[in-house]
Every structure is written in structure tokens, then in C-alpha cells.
XYZ file of C-alpha atoms in Angstrom:
689
model
C 39.775 4.914 119.726
C 41.490 8.758 120.373
C 43.523 10.065 123.902
C 41.105 11.804 125.699
C 42.834 14.728 128.243
C 40.572 16.140 131.103
C 41.908 19.283 131.388
C 41.089 21.286 135.142
C 41.130 24.571 135.452
C 40.445 27.574 138.585
C 37.864 30.133 139.608
C 41.013 32.621 138.563
C 42.447 31.465 135.376
C 38.407 31.491 134.213
C 37.596 34.810 134.677
C 40.610 36.100 133.773
C 39.948 33.694 129.969
C 36.893 34.763 129.911
C 38.371 38.925 130.394
C 41.221 37.533 127.577
C 38.761 36.500 124.427
C 36.036 39.973 125.692
C 39.305 42.164 125.621
C 42.138 41.242 122.472
C 40.247 41.848 120.340
C 38.626 45.224 121.730
C 42.220 45.647 122.127
C 42.717 45.605 118.768
C 40.699 48.219 118.244
C 41.691 50.990 120.653
C 45.402 50.722 119.953
C 45.398 52.298 116.627
C 43.189 54.857 117.591
C 45.892 55.721 120.481
C 48.747 55.114 117.711
C 46.809 57.001 115.466
C 46.595 59.969 118.170
C 49.772 59.421 119.425
C 51.262 60.623 115.910
C 49.128 63.245 115.510
C 49.996 65.197 118.744
C 54.119 64.640 117.579
C 53.025 65.852 114.414
C 51.449 69.239 116.253
C 55.112 69.226 118.447
C 57.737 68.449 116.178
C 57.967 71.721 113.933
C 56.825 73.892 117.181
C 60.592 72.310 118.789
C 62.008 72.976 115.315
C 60.902 76.463 115.697
C 62.655 76.413 119.701
C 59.288 76.934 120.892
C 59.214 74.587 124.140
C 56.137 71.359 124.878
C 53.704 72.097 127.985
C 54.862 69.457 130.260
C 51.595 68.067 130.399
C 51.282 67.025 126.549
C 54.944 65.566 126.842
C 54.049 64.101 130.166
C 51.230 62.086 128.219
C 53.075 61.617 124.810
C 55.266 59.541 127.482
C 51.985 57.854 128.949
C 50.617 56.754 125.169
C 54.407 55.322 124.460
C 54.463 53.030 127.334
C 50.785 51.674 127.223
C 51.464 51.084 123.812
C 54.300 49.357 123.917
C 52.606 46.860 126.649
C 49.385 46.733 124.092
C 51.227 45.047 121.215
C 52.880 42.824 123.483
C 49.479 42.124 124.607
C 48.263 41.564 121.640
C 50.538 39.298 120.393
C 50.976 37.819 123.332
C 47.230 36.929 123.913
C 46.242 33.571 122.070
C 49.487 32.287 123.335
C 48.018 33.076 126.936
C 44.712 31.647 126.652
C 46.409 27.983 125.111
C 48.196 28.515 128.698
C 45.216 28.523 130.740
C 43.445 26.623 128.631
C 46.356 24.013 129.328
C 45.734 23.836 132.712
C 48.528 27.127 132.872
C 48.601 30.193 134.205
C 48.809 33.730 133.180
C 51.758 35.845 133.118
C 51.963 38.720 135.849
C 52.367 41.036 132.429
C 49.047 40.021 130.960
C 47.751 40.255 134.374
C 48.453 43.801 134.673
C 47.844 44.438 131.464
C 44.424 43.127 130.666
C 43.456 46.182 132.447
C 44.465 48.865 129.811
C 41.728 51.144 130.347
C 40.968 54.092 128.365
C 42.845 57.036 128.642
C 42.348 60.789 127.730
C 42.545 61.189 124.357
C 45.103 63.652 124.523
C 43.730 66.941 122.487
C 44.836 70.361 123.541
C 44.725 73.595 122.179
C 47.813 74.375 122.427
C 51.012 72.575 122.942
C 53.645 74.546 123.481
C 54.928 78.372 124.321
C 57.836 80.536 123.298
C 61.628 79.702 125.370
C 61.911 82.438 127.975
C 65.767 82.317 126.496
C 66.857 84.369 123.660
C 67.668 82.606 119.974
C 70.448 83.842 120.197
C 73.256 82.589 119.068
C 75.775 84.953 120.777
C 79.822 84.776 120.047
C 82.966 86.129 121.854
C 83.662 89.571 121.246
C 87.028 91.448 121.605
C 86.716 95.230 122.041
C 85.500 97.218 119.148
C 87.521 98.772 116.131
C 86.345 101.841 116.762
C 84.378 100.994 113.273
C 80.679 103.072 115.093
C 80.123 104.574 111.293
C 79.935 100.919 110.048
C 78.018 99.242 112.114
C 75.442 101.782 111.407
C 75.080 101.159 108.129
C 75.044 97.275 108.425
C 71.863 97.838 110.571
C 70.753 100.468 108.515
C 70.433 97.899 105.002
C 69.150 95.355 107.818
C 66.416 97.936 108.968
C 65.637 98.354 104.463
C 62.331 96.101 104.182
C 64.301 95.924 100.460
C 67.445 94.754 101.875
C 68.029 90.818 101.770
C 71.463 89.889 101.049
C 73.853 92.234 102.435
C 78.112 91.394 101.624
C 80.044 92.752 103.215
C 83.740 92.098 101.235
C 87.640 93.401 101.753
C 90.998 92.223 102.576
C 92.099 89.164 104.535
C 92.614 90.698 108.270
C 91.024 94.161 107.376
C 87.745 92.771 110.325
C 85.192 91.794 108.245
C 84.022 88.617 110.509
C 84.595 90.877 113.556
C 82.538 93.318 112.884
C 79.558 91.926 113.259
C 78.990 90.847 116.871
C 79.516 94.190 116.400
C 76.674 95.236 115.950
C 74.607 95.218 119.749
C 71.331 95.635 118.102
C 71.296 91.844 116.934
C 71.047 91.454 121.062
C 70.612 93.933 123.846
C 67.740 95.638 121.501
C 63.854 94.594 120.797
C 63.653 93.093 117.315
C 61.834 91.293 115.224
C 64.566 87.910 114.405
C 63.805 84.768 116.043
C 66.788 82.921 115.376
C 69.647 85.133 114.871
C 72.585 81.954 113.290
C 76.245 82.401 113.048
C 78.439 79.533 110.613
C 81.302 80.104 109.822
C 81.853 78.968 106.061
C 85.222 77.984 103.857
C 85.410 78.136 100.412
C 86.494 73.769 100.721
C 83.602 73.247 103.452
C 81.155 70.672 102.311
C 76.940 71.646 102.573
C 76.973 68.606 104.963
C 78.800 70.529 107.488
C 77.325 73.816 106.860
C 73.695 71.996 107.692
C 75.331 70.566 110.910
C 76.741 74.278 112.355
C 73.075 75.379 111.036
C 71.150 72.435 112.398
C 73.271 72.394 115.646
C 71.896 75.614 116.544
C 67.755 75.520 115.857
C 67.832 72.455 117.482
C 68.960 69.186 114.921
C 72.254 67.971 116.690
C 71.520 64.319 117.483
C 73.086 61.716 115.986
C 70.058 60.483 113.946
C 69.858 64.247 111.968
C 73.505 63.970 111.444
C 73.375 61.117 109.080
C 70.804 62.461 107.340
C 70.997 63.270 103.300
C 72.014 66.744 102.817
C 68.800 67.218 101.359
C 66.729 65.979 104.210
C 68.732 68.625 105.982
C 67.516 70.973 103.712
C 64.058 69.964 104.082
C 64.090 70.378 107.960
C 66.295 73.815 108.211
C 63.817 74.715 105.853
C 60.753 73.727 107.537
C 62.324 76.025 110.461
C 63.793 79.111 108.851
C 60.396 79.279 106.696
C 68.170 77.439 99.294
C 70.233 79.108 99.779
C 68.532 76.827 97.984
C 71.183 73.349 98.848
C 71.965 73.910 102.575
C 67.880 74.727 102.519
C 68.307 78.652 104.131
C 64.922 80.535 102.585
C 65.883 83.231 100.362
C 65.247 86.614 102.245
C 61.816 88.112 101.644
C 60.237 90.762 102.724
C 56.877 88.218 103.466
C 59.719 85.732 105.525
C 60.984 88.580 107.100
C 64.903 87.071 106.577
C 67.651 88.308 106.679
C 71.463 87.196 105.182
C 74.555 88.920 106.176
C 77.926 87.281 104.598
C 81.294 88.039 104.604
C 84.349 88.019 102.277
C 87.340 88.676 100.987
C 86.368 87.811 97.072
C 83.733 91.018 95.052
C 83.058 88.072 93.228
C 80.878 85.993 95.447
C 79.123 89.543 96.712
C 77.267 88.547 92.533
C 76.700 84.642 93.157
C 75.069 85.208 97.123
C 73.099 87.492 95.045
C 73.743 90.338 97.757
C 71.169 93.570 96.641
C 73.901 95.563 99.551
C 77.580 95.243 99.006
C 79.785 96.955 102.306
C 83.814 97.432 101.623
C 85.168 97.462 105.262
C 88.295 98.990 104.930
C 91.252 99.662 106.971
C 91.623 101.770 110.072
C 93.078 105.666 109.833
C 96.087 106.059 111.377
C 94.478 107.873 114.848
C 91.857 104.476 115.494
C 94.933 102.268 113.933
C 97.308 104.035 117.006
C 94.519 103.335 119.568
C 94.112 99.910 118.273
C 97.324 99.384 118.582
C 98.211 101.126 121.606
C 95.424 99.372 123.566
C 97.364 96.094 122.458
C 100.516 97.209 123.344
C 99.350 98.573 126.498
C 99.691 101.539 128.461
C 103.209 99.826 130.523
C 105.438 99.911 127.827
C 105.039 103.286 125.807
C 105.460 104.877 128.542
C 108.673 102.058 129.992
C 110.906 104.524 127.571
C 110.209 108.479 126.409
C 111.942 107.288 123.202
C 109.173 104.704 122.687
C 106.643 106.313 121.679
C 107.739 107.691 118.649
C 108.680 103.877 117.618
C 105.966 102.597 118.321
C 104.467 104.935 116.043
C 106.489 104.060 113.100
C 106.004 100.731 114.003
C 101.997 100.842 114.067
C 102.261 103.325 110.221
C 103.703 100.036 108.565
C 100.629 97.615 109.677
C 98.817 99.779 107.029
C 95.330 100.127 109.405
C 95.420 96.653 108.506
C 93.058 95.444 111.850
C 95.288 92.270 112.050
C 98.319 93.577 111.470
C 97.929 95.999 114.517
C 96.717 93.135 116.475
C 99.663 90.650 115.838
C 102.803 92.746 116.129
C 101.434 94.400 118.849
C 100.480 91.587 121.056
C 104.509 90.251 119.974
C 106.009 94.039 121.007
C 103.924 94.437 124.829
C 106.656 92.868 126.368
C 109.394 94.678 124.361
C 110.355 97.525 126.882
C 114.094 98.603 125.700
C 114.477 101.437 122.226
C 116.639 98.369 120.592
C 113.786 96.172 120.886
C 111.391 98.323 118.416
C 113.939 99.277 116.299
C 114.818 95.789 115.618
C 111.628 95.295 114.730
C 110.889 98.315 113.075
C 113.744 97.507 110.662
C 112.079 93.208 110.503
C 109.484 94.671 109.477
C 110.871 96.488 106.172
C 112.479 92.906 105.430
C 108.780 91.460 105.875
C 111.009 89.182 108.179
C 109.270 90.147 111.905
C 108.199 86.423 112.336
C 104.760 87.318 114.114
C 104.002 88.438 110.521
C 105.433 85.084 108.834
C 104.000 82.240 111.673
C 100.122 84.387 112.049
C 99.792 87.420 109.836
C 100.969 85.961 106.284
C 99.626 82.857 106.054
C 95.866 84.016 106.580
C 96.566 86.273 103.416
C 97.564 84.138 101.993
C 94.656 82.138 101.220
C 93.697 84.881 99.122
C 96.683 84.388 96.626
C 95.895 80.482 96.691
C 92.292 81.193 96.456
C 93.199 82.720 92.558
C 91.369 80.105 89.626
C 94.358 81.567 87.259
C 97.996 80.748 87.696
C 98.658 84.112 85.436
C 96.285 86.092 88.249
C 99.807 84.722 90.568
C 101.593 85.624 88.772
C 100.682 89.273 88.299
C 100.439 89.665 91.767
C 103.635 88.992 92.840
C 104.904 91.332 89.676
C 103.562 93.891 91.445
C 106.101 93.482 94.601
C 108.742 94.331 92.485
C 108.014 98.251 93.121
C 108.386 100.390 95.830
C 105.856 100.636 98.601
C 102.744 102.978 97.650
C 103.425 103.231 94.230
C 101.049 103.578 91.978
C 101.258 100.778 88.994
C 99.759 102.128 86.031
C 97.228 99.322 84.493
C 98.553 99.006 81.576
C 102.386 99.024 81.765
C 101.441 95.820 84.575
C 99.497 93.970 81.442
C 102.625 94.955 79.086
C 105.189 93.044 81.664
C 102.851 89.938 82.549
C 102.184 89.447 79.140
C 98.264 89.397 79.133
C 97.241 91.727 77.413
C 94.473 89.672 75.706
C 93.556 89.211 79.175
C 94.316 92.091 81.359
C 91.625 93.360 82.478
C 90.085 90.356 83.349
C 92.990 89.803 85.478
C 93.172 92.882 87.244
C 89.540 93.035 87.819
C 89.913 89.824 89.088
C 92.678 90.999 91.633
C 90.959 94.078 93.074
C 87.733 91.841 93.655
C 89.882 89.769 95.828
C 90.934 92.694 97.661
C 94.789 91.968 96.602
C 94.828 94.968 94.470
C 93.472 98.440 95.610
C 92.902 101.369 92.916
C 95.729 103.398 92.502
C 94.100 105.984 91.262
C 94.233 108.012 87.642
C 98.330 109.222 86.940
C 99.265 111.337 83.998
C 96.353 110.210 81.779
C 96.906 106.559 83.269
C 95.041 104.165 85.265
C 96.509 103.303 87.877
C 96.612 99.991 90.637
C 98.567 99.840 94.141
C 98.979 97.188 96.481
C 98.212 97.610 100.606
C 101.975 97.516 102.416
C 101.182 93.949 104.351
C 99.384 92.690 101.077
C 103.457 93.613 99.386
C 105.046 92.011 102.105
C 102.667 89.520 101.601
C 103.126 88.637 98.284
C 107.097 89.705 98.868
C 107.381 86.793 101.698
C 105.644 84.382 98.849
C 107.907 85.346 96.194
C 111.588 85.872 98.040
C 111.086 82.767 100.446
C 109.028 80.312 99.278
C 109.185 80.736 95.551
C 111.183 76.698 94.249
C 115.429 78.312 93.528
C 114.636 78.906 89.874
C 111.509 81.197 90.503
C 112.646 83.494 93.374
C 112.085 87.217 93.390
C 114.924 90.092 94.505
C 113.805 92.898 95.454
C 115.167 96.823 97.298
C 112.655 98.315 95.114
C 113.386 101.786 97.370
C 115.973 101.064 99.650
C 117.519 103.801 99.897
C 120.671 102.101 98.549
C 123.656 103.956 96.986
C 125.412 100.614 95.059
C 124.467 98.034 93.911
C 123.409 95.141 95.963
C 125.884 92.571 96.304
C 125.973 89.800 93.167
C 126.143 86.613 94.803
C 122.389 87.746 97.016
C 120.845 87.812 93.660
C 122.461 85.388 90.834
C 119.935 82.812 91.569
C 116.801 84.805 91.038
C 114.037 85.225 88.060
C 113.155 88.492 88.964
C 114.411 91.429 90.676
C 113.708 95.367 91.032
C 116.578 97.932 92.473
C 114.144 100.557 91.305
C 113.262 104.123 92.889
C 117.562 103.398 94.772
C 120.334 106.353 94.151
C 122.855 103.850 92.311
C 125.396 105.540 90.226
C 127.061 102.968 88.530
C 127.233 98.639 87.555
C 129.824 97.303 87.970
C 129.166 94.198 88.884
C 129.672 91.001 86.198
C 126.725 88.400 87.185
C 125.790 85.321 86.005
C 122.532 85.358 86.243
C 121.085 82.358 84.124
C 117.328 82.588 85.676
C 117.282 85.910 85.299
C 114.104 87.376 82.727
C 113.361 90.581 84.851
C 114.780 93.687 85.857
C 113.949 96.621 87.192
C 116.821 99.402 87.497
C 114.383 102.200 86.813
C 113.855 105.870 88.914
C 118.075 105.479 89.766
C 120.915 107.953 89.196
C 122.883 105.741 86.431
C 125.383 106.681 84.963
C 127.762 103.842 84.028
C 127.236 100.089 82.836
C 130.087 97.844 82.727
C 131.262 96.213 80.493
C 130.416 92.593 81.820
C 127.022 92.922 83.687
C 124.923 92.082 80.961
C 127.465 89.755 79.680
C 126.213 87.315 81.611
C 121.697 87.447 81.622
C 121.533 85.602 77.941
C 117.522 84.874 79.000
C 116.513 88.695 79.968
C 113.756 90.282 78.519
C 112.342 92.835 80.320
C 114.679 96.055 81.071
C 112.902 98.627 83.066
C 115.622 101.523 82.501
C 113.540 104.416 82.700
C 114.583 107.982 84.176
C 118.318 107.767 83.902
C 120.857 107.496 81.520
C 123.168 106.894 77.916
C 122.079 103.068 76.432
C 125.817 101.218 76.844
C 126.419 99.137 73.968
C 126.922 96.522 76.142
C 123.646 96.189 75.998
C 123.203 94.917 73.091
C 124.006 90.588 74.442
C 119.976 90.475 75.615
C 119.267 88.909 72.430
C 116.896 88.229 74.413
C 114.371 91.118 75.134
C 111.339 91.557 74.829
C 110.545 94.990 76.206
C 112.753 97.560 76.827
C 110.951 100.732 78.810
C 113.063 104.291 78.546
C 110.294 106.593 80.341
C 111.123 109.021 81.222
C 114.112 109.133 80.366
C 114.413 113.064 79.770
C 118.479 113.573 79.476
C 118.601 109.808 77.324
C 121.408 111.514 74.524
C 122.690 107.856 73.096
C 121.634 105.427 72.008
C 124.311 103.445 70.290
C 124.638 102.886 66.413
C 122.952 99.209 65.332
C 122.031 98.550 69.493
C 118.263 98.727 69.086
C 118.810 96.236 66.074
C 120.088 93.421 67.732
C 116.615 92.986 70.041
C 115.027 91.106 67.050
C 112.370 89.343 69.573
C 111.571 93.353 71.185
C 107.559 93.503 71.328
C 107.720 96.566 73.430
C 110.047 99.934 73.130
C 109.503 102.924 74.849
C 111.363 105.840 75.195
C 110.158 109.433 75.617
C 113.739 112.061 76.374
C 112.637 116.035 76.175
C 116.276 116.796 75.752
C 116.205 119.827 73.215
C 121.154 120.524 73.815
C 123.075 119.223 71.189
C 123.992 115.024 70.762
C 126.883 113.273 71.064
C 127.816 113.170 67.609
C 129.739 109.822 67.522
C 127.601 106.834 67.253
C 124.388 107.991 67.869
C 120.999 107.186 66.319
C 119.607 110.261 68.026
C 121.055 112.756 65.829
C 119.989 114.253 63.324
C 115.730 114.130 63.134
C 116.415 110.614 64.475
C 115.925 109.039 61.022
C 118.879 106.274 61.852
C 116.727 105.100 65.033
C 113.487 105.003 63.139
C 115.593 102.970 60.625
C 116.756 100.089 63.148
C 113.132 99.573 64.442
C 111.740 99.110 60.844
C 113.623 95.714 61.300
C 112.199 94.542 64.319
C 109.125 92.569 63.248
C 107.679 91.931 66.486
C 106.856 95.221 67.912
C 103.447 96.353 68.504
C 104.026 98.726 71.714
C 105.848 101.814 70.646
C 106.919 105.122 71.577
C 110.137 106.647 70.626
C 111.627 110.188 70.944
C 110.662 113.693 69.383
C 110.049 113.504 65.591
C 111.418 117.190 64.168
C 110.439 117.427 60.687
C 107.422 117.121 58.640
C 109.653 115.101 55.653
C 110.271 112.916 58.910
C 106.654 112.221 60.080
C 104.841 111.043 56.826
C 108.068 108.701 56.534
C 107.821 107.520 59.408
C 103.876 107.190 59.037
C 103.477 105.630 56.119
C 105.475 102.641 57.673
C 102.781 99.799 57.785
C 104.565 98.467 61.018
C 105.026 101.389 62.665
C 101.044 102.791 61.737
C 100.233 99.139 64.100
C 101.705 99.625 66.900
C 102.405 103.595 67.742
C 100.939 104.874 71.126
C 102.682 108.375 71.281
C 103.789 111.025 69.113
C 106.334 113.429 70.002
C 106.426 116.200 67.812
C 109.294 119.201 68.272
C 110.368 122.503 66.213
C 107.759 121.988 63.403
C 108.556 124.823 61.753
C 108.050 124.325 58.052
C 104.978 125.338 58.284
C 102.394 126.448 60.432
C 99.528 124.087 59.238
C 98.804 120.232 61.094
C 96.769 118.347 59.014
C 95.728 115.498 61.758
C 95.040 113.821 59.110
C 97.668 112.523 58.514
C 98.302 110.508 61.442
C 94.557 108.514 60.445
C 96.290 105.388 59.721
C 97.747 105.301 63.093
C 95.769 102.873 64.823
C 96.437 102.540 68.595
C 98.098 106.252 69.153
C 97.037 107.785 71.913
C 98.506 110.512 72.953
C 100.068 113.452 70.264
C 102.590 116.517 71.860
C 103.833 119.532 70.076
C 106.263 120.676 72.030
C 108.557 124.225 70.545
C 106.595 125.026 67.659
C 104.756 127.720 68.169
C 101.977 129.148 67.055
C 100.319 126.016 64.655
C 97.341 125.969 63.309
C 95.562 122.385 63.988
C 93.058 120.807 61.315
C 90.775 118.746 63.178
C 88.476 115.932 61.903
C 86.445 113.256 63.133
C 88.576 110.295 63.874
C 87.661 106.500 64.332
C 89.692 106.451 67.582
C 90.679 108.745 70.366
C 93.230 110.824 70.463
C 95.242 113.652 73.068
C 96.856 116.410 72.146
C 99.580 117.806 74.454
C 100.569 121.664 72.906
C 103.625 122.846 75.584
C 105.902 125.837 75.090
C 109.316 124.847 74.842
C 110.481 125.625 77.746
C 107.555 123.260 79.418
C 110.821 120.116 80.118
C 107.350 118.154 80.067
C 104.335 119.815 79.023
C 102.479 120.796 82.247
C 102.520 124.216 82.940
C 101.711 125.243 79.695
C 99.803 122.509 78.206
C 96.283 122.484 76.347
C 94.477 119.002 76.159
C 92.034 117.658 74.214
C 89.834 115.018 72.629
C 88.934 114.505 68.797
C 86.120 112.020 68.553
């Protein structure tokens, strides 16, 4: 016989047991309905919040109560069978059960609207400094913003010119009504990862919790895109007339302008002299400026050396704000001339160096550093720069890249040649890199335009790889330097008369020598057997090149000379005597020549011999013809094989008739009288195609 159990159930528990049996099946159905209502409501609220709309309080209250009820109902649904079993065995129902079974009908969560616009503006306001007098630039940017056809706007310019500072100054973003719901600022460096950029943007549009930050890049992109209705990768919608959004970015590189598909590019320029002084004076303060009668003039000189670059003006002015004696200002000026003011080295140069560090090729960096061999504000012919850097094959690409990075500026045209130049502060930064940061074997020594009357102390530059003392007043080179690393030497635009016998003896690896606008060539140069470039341009008074000197430069690739002396040359040991035929004979042995300009040719016979030699046909860029008296007719067709000829100059040839034919290249012909030293005041120039 099986065991028999007698169970007694109280009346109260019996009633509960009956109600539980009736309620539990219904509860499951109601729970499903409530979950669905909660989910539908949440799907309406989430996008509204992402658009920075605020849910109504009654909606939030309903969601909160619904969440609580769902939790309790789920527990009751799960615990119900056990509770009934307890009651059947004579136990008691839990208090939770006793309260939960009363779960009844609630609001169905039907609302006409779930959210409203936030009363606060959604503009993210950044701290503003005092405007740097760029009202016209602000207006230009704002006109682009108002242009419906312009979606992406790029501001580019030199580092420190005020691109990022400019944007908050466009006060119409936050002070006048506009159609933009959200304005977001995000600083993006070259090395920033996409996730961090998304976190910055997400923080401004309501995505800031840890759960969102843990999402993948793709998931974040979907969320951002849903709000700002990438670009693509970050999730930012491409601006269009349909969505009405605008994207404004700032960059130091013009190449980014193309990558970002900007419809409008605006270059942010340096300040003019008046605005630059206004900014500098404001930062220094009137108390300091007026503390001594001499300081204002000295302060103007300091401000001028900043070249209108706002970052330089602000950095230097703050450092000078407490300097109240003329001696302190004079000391600062001297330091600025040597690019060694601590404020520059510690605060300004590292910021500008970012653009240098981001140049993609070593050749670009080398080319930029070469530019600092020239004096301040010097216009550098592009062709010469390419030649010195030995990058003829890619020269235009390299220079254009430096222009795009705003590290070089267009310098206009001088003498028919396109030029570039460096901003003063960029040059100071380049000097800082070349003279201070480079390794000992790669360092530069630069005293260009330093008003020197004698050569610098030899020990100061014995370890240099590149050296420039161009544009000074040096007349004598008397030292005997030991420079095993020296590769480049600029001595141009001095008044050199004497070069000591020992000057070139211990410079065995020199490859580039610029002696333009100087002297007779000393025989001592013969020891420079590795020379690849010898520049004697504009040596108008060059009277002597010793015999056998040019033929000793067996590796020479570039030789330029353009002398106009019409008097007698020294007779002894001089290849410039006669019709320069001795010089031409020596040049014939230089098999590596690829660029050549030579002293004047003085007879048609000498010209015919010259143009018949294949090496000269391939490398001659300019011809200078003087005193051609044999005929009053010159047949230009005799030059048809001169593949690289760009300039043809006639000097002192009297009345001459040119027989001009169609050439497969273009040249410029210059005709000058004998009295015109360089053929300027009575020159006729025209192109032949």
C-alpha cells in the first residue's frame, strides 16, 4: 500500500492558489504585450534623444513603471509554479507573490509625441581669444557657409597662422539664428584613430556612456550617421543640399583639400604689418611699451621679425611682456637674428616642426633645409633649388609638395625664372633643425646675409656638411679649414678677391660650390675633384679661369658662368683669352655635364664648332654671343640641335637680321647694345615656337 498524506490548506491560501491558477496564463500574455509596448516606445525615444530632443516626463515615467512591472511579472511568471506547489503542501505564499498577482491593466503607452526640442542651444562653444583682425577672412568663410552649393570648406595655411583660432571667431554660429541644429568641434591629428574621433563627436551628440564607447567603429558610424542624417568611415554624412549640413576643416597641407573633396579652399594668410603690430602691442601691454622711450621702436623691430605669423607674435610678445629695459629688448633682437630665443625654440618651433616631420619623403625634407642656406626673403629660382638638391627627375613634385604644405611660398618671377621663398619664421625653424637638431655629420653652418667682413672662425664650421656665407662683404678667404664632411659651400654675392692656397686643400668631398657674383677662379680649386656643380652666374667681372682647372673637375654635372667683361683678359694661363676656345676644349672632356652656360662666344666660326659637339647640344641651356661682325645675318636654324637651349643673347652685334624658323622647342632671344652690361635697358625679347 502506498503512503497517504493529508494536507490542510487555509482558506486564505486556497483563495490565492485559485487566483494564481487563473492569473498565471493570462500574466504571460500580458507580459508579452507590455514588452512589445515598451520596445515600441523605446524605439521612438532613442532617435529623438540622438537628435538632442528631450523626452516628455510622462513618457519617461511610463517607461520607468513599465520596466518595474516587467521585472516583477517575469519573476512571478518564473516563481508561480513553485508558489502553487508550496500552497498545495500547506506552505505559505511569499509576500512578493501576494503583491505581484495583483498586476493589473496599465496604460497602453500610446502618446502622440514622445519628445520636444531642448531649450538650450546645441552649439558647442569653444573659448575665444581676442580676434586677430581677420574680419575679411571671417566674412569670406561665412559667405561660403551660406552658399548652398558649397558643402565642404577647407581652410589651409602655415602652422600658427590662425586657422583653428579663426573658426570660433565666426560669431554667427552662435549669436544669430541659423538652420544648423548641431555644431561640433573635433580636433583631428594625422595619427588620430577613427574611434577616438568618433568618441569626440559622439560626446557632443549624446553618445557618452561606457556602453557606446565599447562599440565597434562600424557600429559607432551607424549611430552617428543616424543622428547627423562617412566622412564615410567616421560616420559623418557627406554635406549636400538635401541634408543641409556643412563641413569646415583646417589643415596645413593643400593635399588634404583634395582628399576631403572640398568645394571651396581658403588660404589663411599672415597678418599685414599694421595688424601684426596691433596684436603684438596688445599682448605685450601698454605699460611695458611705454616704460621707456626707446622700447616702442625696439618692440616694432621684434614684431617685424615675426613676419606677421600670429603664433610667433603671440609667443614672443608674451615672453617680452615683463621686459622693461632697452637692453632686454636689444638682447631679444640679437637672439631672434640667431633664431635662438628660448620662447622660439621651446614653444614655436616644435609646433611648426610638425609640418616638417609629416613630409612623406626624405628628399622633401632635404630640399626644405637647403632653402635656409639662402638669406632671409631671398627669392630662390626653382630650377637652381632642384639642381642643388639633385632631384631633377622629381623636382616639380617636391617643390609643389612643399608649397602645398605651406612650408614654401611663391616668390614670383625673377629674370624669367619662377622662384620660391621661405617665410622668415619657417626659415628660422629650418635653421633650428639643420643647425641644432641634426647629427654632427649632417649639420649646417649658415651666416647668409649676416653682414660679415671676414670669414667666420674656421673651427666653427669644420664639422658642417652644408655651409653658406653668401651675401656678405668677405674679400679674403685666408684660412685652411679641415672639413672632411663638407658637401655644399655657398660663397656667392661677396667681394672675394683672394682665396688662400690652402683653403680648398682639406675639403675633399665638396660637391656644390657657388661662387656667383665674385672673383677670378684660383687654381687652388683644382683639388676639388668631387665637384659636381660649379656656379659662376653673374660673375660679370670674371677675368680669369686658369688653364687645366675646368678639365680637373671630371665629375662636374652643372657649370654656369655668365660674364660680360668686354675689356682685355689677363694673357697668362687663362682659358678666357681669345674666343674661349681653350675653355670649350677643356669642357669637352667633362662627360657628365648635363647643364651648361658658358662665357660669350665671339665669332661665328667658334659658334659653329661649339654647336657641332654632341655633348654641348645635349646640355647647353644658354648661349651668349658677343661682337659677331662677320655677317649681319644670323641663321637661327644652326641651333636646331640644341636640345635644352632656353636663352640666346646677342650683345654688341650691331644691326643684325635674324632668320627665324619654327623650332620644336621655345627659346628667348635677347638683343642688347654694347653699352648695356646685362642687356636690360635696350633689350628686345620674344619667343620662337
